[in-house]
Each structure stands twice: as structure tokens, then as C-alpha cells.
Amino acid sequence: MRWGSHTCAVPPPRRSRQICYADIKDGGAVRVGDAPSAHLEQPLGNLCEVTAGPSGSLLDSLNDGPDGVPVISPPDLTDHHTVDTRRLRRVPWSEAKRLARFALRAGDLLVVRQGALGRLALIEAEHATWFYGSSCLRIRPQREFVLPEYLVSYLSDPSVQRAMLGKSLPGTVPSLNSAMLSELLVIVPPLPRQHAVVQALADIDARIKIQRQLADRLEALRPAIFEELIQGTSHL
């Protein structure tokens, strides 16, 4: 399918240029090509507030106990861009006030800035008011310009991940800071097109999940089927 022509309402760009936007291909990756409609490419900092995590000294009371406010760290971010809540560490409730500026809201994104660079997750309503660790950056989208769900898909695209890595500070452990991530260019289609992209990718993800469940079931059944075949209790 081809994109329709739309006017993209985005904030005044610091450093933007028009590009051509193409089809959804190759499993949902949005690619740049020779399509007739043009959209703006914007620095992430024009579309979102990017905030570094608290310093280590502010998290010196972080613990593995069952009480307190959860703090999301890189190991808690999954391959499916969700938060794994099984091994969360916490800070005491008494520390919540001084960490308030690092509280999360539904629709925020967390991006790992050290180590597993670029790993990210979308914050859901259940994670609101939780905090995030020093090795993460918080991205807070301006929803009048970009949808959080669209941004998660865009930032997780392999080509964008490579661009993100290319902006990192060199060293034994690559790292990003908020200024570097803010300069990352993002393709910004109109909001109706963003909604369409999100829905199309959600449909693809649902089909992938079904196929994986089927494959897991077949793999679990394989030993029993093999046993029946060699014993002759099942026909070939």
C-alpha cells in the first residue's frame, strides 16, 4: 500500500528536513524510499522530553526487599519492550519525595543508556509513579506530535538501533547521554498514519505470538509422538 498525502504538524524543527516515506515491508519495518508523500524528520528532543536517571548516590538505599517503591533497571526490560516485574529492586517509601522528578508516567519510554544500549520498554499504567535507575534514560513523548506506541516501534527498528549505537560514547562499555539521544532523528508521519502503523504492527505481533505458541506446543509433543512412532502405536 502507498501512503496518502498529509501535512505533518510537528514543533518548529531545530534541524529538520523533508524525506520520502515508503511502505510497510519486511515484517513491519518502516523504510525510507521513493514514495510521493513527504514527512518531516525531527530530532527526538523536539518531540519528547529526554531525562537521565538519578545518580547512584540518590539510589544508595536501593534494596531487594518486598516493601518500597520499585525502581526499573536495564535487566527488567524485556525483548518485547515490556517491564518484567519479577526481580524489581526498591527504595524505601521515605525516599520517594526526593526522587519525585524521576517518577514514571504511563506512556513514558525507558531506554538503556549503558551496556545493553538501546534496549527499551513502554511504561504502562501499572508502572506509573515507579522510578528508573541510573543506567536508563526516560523519554516522555509529546502526544500531540508522536504516539508512545509508534515511538517504541520506531526506536526498536534495527536501522534506528544502529543509528543510536553510532551516537554513543566510545569505550569498553558504550553509553548514551540525554543530549546525544535528543539529537537522534525520528521520522514523524501524521498522527492518523502513526495510529495505522501501530495497529498494523500489533496485528503482526499477535500472529507471531500465535505461531510461537503453536511451535512451542509441537516441540513439547514431539518426544511423545516419536515414542508412539517407534512403538508402532501411531501410523506414519
Short mmCIF file of C-alpha atoms in Angstrom, two decimals:
data_model
loop_
_atom_site.label_atom_id
_atom_site.label_comp_id
_atom_site.label_asym_id
_atom_site.label_seq_id
_atom_site.Cartn_x
_atom_site.Cartn_y
_atom_site.Cartn_z
CA MET A 1 0.00 0.00 0.00
CA ARG A 2 1.09 3.60 -0.52
CA TRP A 3 0.91 6.45 1.94
CA GLY A 4 -1.62 9.23 1.32
CA SER A 5 -0.54 12.86 1.28
CA HIS A 6 -0.80 14.58 4.65
CA THR A 7 0.53 17.66 6.33
CA CYS A 8 2.59 16.74 9.38
CA ALA A 9 2.01 19.04 12.38
CA VAL A 10 5.25 19.00 14.35
CA PRO A 11 7.01 21.57 16.52
CA PRO A 12 9.35 24.01 14.77
CA PRO A 13 12.43 21.92 13.95
CA ARG A 14 15.89 22.78 15.15
CA ARG A 15 17.38 20.77 12.33
CA SER A 16 14.78 19.06 10.20
CA ARG A 17 14.50 18.16 6.56
CA GLN A 18 11.88 16.56 4.34
CA ILE A 19 12.25 12.94 3.37
CA CYS A 20 10.22 10.41 1.43
CA TYR A 21 8.19 7.86 3.34
CA ALA A 22 7.54 4.41 1.91
CA ASP A 23 5.61 1.22 2.57
CA ILE A 24 5.43 -1.15 5.50
CA LYS A 25 7.53 -4.10 4.41
CA ASP A 26 9.76 -6.87 5.75
CA GLY A 27 7.75 -7.73 8.84
CA GLY A 28 6.57 -4.23 9.59
CA ALA A 29 9.77 -2.18 9.32
CA VAL A 30 9.05 1.32 8.12
CA ARG A 31 11.53 2.19 5.42
CA VAL A 32 12.52 5.32 3.57
CA GLY A 33 12.00 5.19 -0.18
CA ASP A 34 10.74 6.93 -3.28
CA ALA A 35 7.14 7.48 -2.16
CA PRO A 36 5.27 10.57 -3.31
CA SER A 37 4.36 11.95 0.12
CA ALA A 38 6.90 13.74 2.27
CA HIS A 39 7.08 13.84 6.07
CA LEU A 40 9.41 15.54 8.45
CA GLU A 41 12.39 14.03 10.15
CA GLN A 42 12.71 15.60 13.59
CA PRO A 43 15.29 15.40 16.39
CA LEU A 44 13.87 13.32 19.21
CA GLY A 45 14.36 16.27 21.56
CA ASN A 46 11.80 18.26 19.53
CA LEU A 47 9.19 15.60 20.16
CA CYS A 48 9.96 14.38 23.66
CA GLU A 49 11.49 15.27 26.99
CA VAL A 50 14.60 13.12 27.49
CA THR A 51 15.77 12.80 31.11
CA ALA A 52 18.71 10.89 32.56
CA GLY A 53 18.20 8.65 35.56
CA PRO A 54 19.15 9.58 39.13
CA SER A 55 22.76 9.49 40.22
CA GLY A 56 23.96 6.48 42.15
CA SER A 57 24.08 8.48 45.37
CA LEU A 58 20.32 9.03 45.19
CA LEU A 59 19.80 5.28 44.98
CA ASP A 60 22.13 4.25 47.80
CA SER A 61 19.16 2.77 49.70
CA LEU A 62 18.15 0.51 46.79
CA ASN A 63 17.38 -2.97 48.14
CA ASP A 64 15.84 -6.34 47.28
CA GLY A 65 13.17 -6.18 49.97
CA PRO A 66 9.42 -6.50 49.30
CA ASP A 67 8.50 -3.01 50.52
CA GLY A 68 9.08 0.38 48.95
CA VAL A 69 8.82 1.99 45.53
CA PRO A 70 10.03 -0.19 42.61
CA VAL A 71 12.99 1.05 40.56
CA ILE A 72 13.19 -0.24 36.97
CA SER A 73 16.69 -1.15 35.80
CA PRO A 74 18.04 -2.49 32.46
CA PRO A 75 17.62 -6.20 33.43
CA ASP A 76 13.90 -5.53 33.93
CA LEU A 77 13.35 -4.52 30.27
CA THR A 78 12.27 -7.42 28.07
CA ASP A 79 12.82 -8.23 24.39
CA HIS A 80 9.13 -7.42 23.83
CA HIS A 81 9.53 -3.84 25.15
CA THR A 82 7.70 -4.55 28.39
CA VAL A 83 8.76 -4.47 32.05
CA ASP A 84 9.48 -7.75 33.85
CA THR A 85 8.34 -7.12 37.43
CA ARG A 86 9.61 -10.36 38.96
CA ARG A 87 13.02 -9.13 40.17
CA LEU A 88 12.47 -5.43 40.80
CA ARG A 89 14.53 -3.69 43.43
CA ARG A 90 13.03 -0.95 45.59
CA VAL A 91 13.79 2.19 47.54
CA PRO A 92 12.08 2.94 50.87
CA TRP A 93 8.87 4.96 50.78
CA SER A 94 10.69 7.66 52.74
CA GLU A 95 12.93 8.27 49.68
CA ALA A 96 10.02 8.88 47.29
CA LYS A 97 9.88 12.65 47.78
CA ARG A 98 13.49 13.36 46.84
CA LEU A 99 13.22 11.06 43.80
CA ALA A 100 9.89 12.55 42.64
CA ARG A 101 11.36 14.10 39.47
CA PHE A 102 12.30 10.59 38.31
CA ALA A 103 8.78 9.20 38.66
CA LEU A 104 7.34 7.45 35.62
CA ARG A 105 4.02 8.01 33.84
CA ALA A 106 2.02 5.76 31.57
CA GLY A 107 3.27 6.34 28.02
CA ASP A 108 6.87 7.07 29.02
CA LEU A 109 9.64 5.05 27.37
CA LEU A 110 12.76 3.80 29.11
CA VAL A 111 15.93 3.32 27.08
CA VAL A 112 19.08 1.65 28.37
CA ARG A 113 21.97 4.11 28.06
CA GLN A 114 24.83 1.89 29.24
CA GLY A 115 25.70 -1.69 28.42
CA ALA A 116 22.76 -3.21 26.51
CA LEU A 117 22.47 0.09 24.66
CA GLY A 118 19.11 0.86 23.06
CA ARG A 119 17.07 -1.79 24.89
CA LEU A 120 13.74 -0.15 25.64
CA ALA A 121 10.28 -0.58 27.13
CA LEU A 122 6.94 1.21 27.14
CA ILE A 123 5.69 2.16 30.59
CA GLU A 124 2.14 1.03 31.30
CA ALA A 125 -0.37 2.44 33.81
CA GLU A 126 0.62 -0.18 36.39
CA HIS A 127 4.18 1.21 36.45
CA ALA A 128 3.15 4.84 36.99
CA THR A 129 4.86 6.52 39.99
CA TRP A 130 7.69 3.96 39.93
CA PHE A 131 11.27 5.17 39.42
CA TYR A 132 14.03 4.23 36.99
CA GLY A 133 17.70 3.56 37.53
CA SER A 134 20.90 5.40 36.67
CA SER A 135 21.55 3.31 33.55
CA CYS A 136 18.30 4.34 31.86
CA LEU A 137 17.01 7.41 30.06
CA ARG A 138 13.35 8.40 30.28
CA ILE A 139 11.63 9.56 27.09
CA ARG A 140 8.36 11.42 27.64
CA PRO A 141 6.62 11.94 24.26
CA GLN A 142 4.52 15.00 23.47
CA ARG A 143 1.45 13.09 22.34
CA GLU A 144 0.18 15.86 20.14
CA PHE A 145 3.16 15.09 17.88
CA VAL A 146 4.11 11.44 18.40
CA LEU A 147 2.41 8.36 19.86
CA PRO A 148 4.37 6.42 22.51
CA GLU A 149 3.48 3.13 20.80
CA TYR A 150 4.73 4.40 17.45
CA LEU A 151 7.94 5.66 19.05
CA VAL A 152 8.64 2.27 20.64
CA SER A 153 8.32 0.58 17.25
CA TYR A 154 10.43 3.23 15.55
CA LEU A 155 13.25 3.19 18.12
CA SER A 156 13.39 -0.60 18.13
CA ASP A 157 13.83 -0.85 14.35
CA PRO A 158 17.29 -2.32 13.60
CA SER A 159 18.39 0.62 11.44
CA VAL A 160 17.43 3.09 14.18
CA GLN A 161 19.18 0.95 16.79
CA ARG A 162 22.35 1.13 14.69
CA ALA A 163 22.00 4.91 14.44
CA MET A 164 21.58 5.07 18.21
CA LEU A 165 24.70 3.00 18.74
CA GLY A 166 26.55 5.26 16.31
CA LYS A 167 25.84 8.23 18.58
CA SER A 168 27.20 6.51 21.69
CA LEU A 169 30.36 7.43 23.50
CA PRO A 170 33.20 5.05 22.62
CA GLY A 171 34.68 2.86 25.31
CA THR A 172 34.69 -0.62 26.76
CA VAL A 173 31.02 -0.12 27.61
CA PRO A 174 29.25 2.15 25.08
CA SER A 175 26.99 4.78 26.60
CA LEU A 176 24.48 7.47 25.64
CA ASN A 177 23.51 10.65 27.40
CA SER A 178 20.31 12.66 27.12
CA ALA A 179 21.85 15.23 24.74
CA MET A 180 23.00 12.53 22.31
CA LEU A 181 19.65 10.75 22.31
CA SER A 182 17.83 14.06 21.86
CA GLU A 183 19.70 14.55 18.57
CA LEU A 184 18.51 11.22 17.13
CA LEU A 185 16.37 11.91 14.06
CA VAL A 186 12.86 10.44 14.01
CA ILE A 187 10.53 10.08 11.02
CA VAL A 188 7.24 11.70 12.03
CA PRO A 189 4.18 10.84 9.91
CA PRO A 190 0.82 12.44 10.74
CA LEU A 191 -0.94 11.04 13.81
CA PRO A 192 -3.55 9.09 11.76
CA ARG A 193 -0.71 7.32 9.95
CA GLN A 194 1.05 6.64 13.26
CA HIS A 195 -2.16 5.02 14.54
CA ALA A 196 -2.31 2.88 11.39
CA VAL A 197 1.31 1.78 11.78
CA VAL A 198 0.75 0.87 15.44
CA GLN A 199 -2.36 -1.17 14.58
CA ALA A 200 -0.65 -2.99 11.69
CA LEU A 201 2.31 -3.94 13.86
CA ALA A 202 0.00 -5.04 16.70
CA ASP A 203 -1.75 -7.40 14.26
CA ILE A 204 1.62 -8.79 13.14
CA ASP A 205 2.74 -9.27 16.75
CA ALA A 206 -0.49 -11.12 17.57
CA ARG A 207 0.10 -13.51 14.65
CA ILE A 208 3.72 -14.04 15.70
CA LYS A 209 2.54 -14.89 19.23
CA ILE A 210 0.07 -17.47 17.92
CA GLN A 211 2.71 -19.09 15.71
CA ARG A 212 5.19 -19.23 18.59
CA GLN A 213 2.61 -20.85 20.85
CA LEU A 214 1.91 -23.43 18.14
CA ALA A 215 5.62 -24.11 17.68
CA ASP A 216 6.09 -24.50 21.46
CA ARG A 217 3.19 -26.95 21.62
CA LEU A 218 4.57 -29.03 18.74
CA GLU A 219 8.00 -29.06 20.32
CA ALA A 220 6.52 -30.28 23.62
CA LEU A 221 4.56 -33.02 21.81
CA ARG A 222 7.48 -34.18 19.66
CA PRO A 223 9.01 -36.67 22.18
CA ALA A 224 5.64 -38.34 22.78
CA ILE A 225 4.94 -38.57 19.04
CA PHE A 226 8.40 -40.03 18.46
CA GLU A 227 7.78 -42.65 21.16
CA GLU A 228 4.47 -43.62 19.57
CA LEU A 229 6.06 -43.85 16.13
CA ILE A 230 8.88 -46.20 17.14
CA GLN A 231 6.50 -48.40 19.14
CA GLY A 232 4.11 -48.59 16.22
CA THR A 233 1.18 -47.19 18.18
CA SER A 234 0.91 -44.30 15.72
CA HIS A 235 0.66 -44.66 11.97
CA LEU A 236 3.17 -42.95 9.68
#
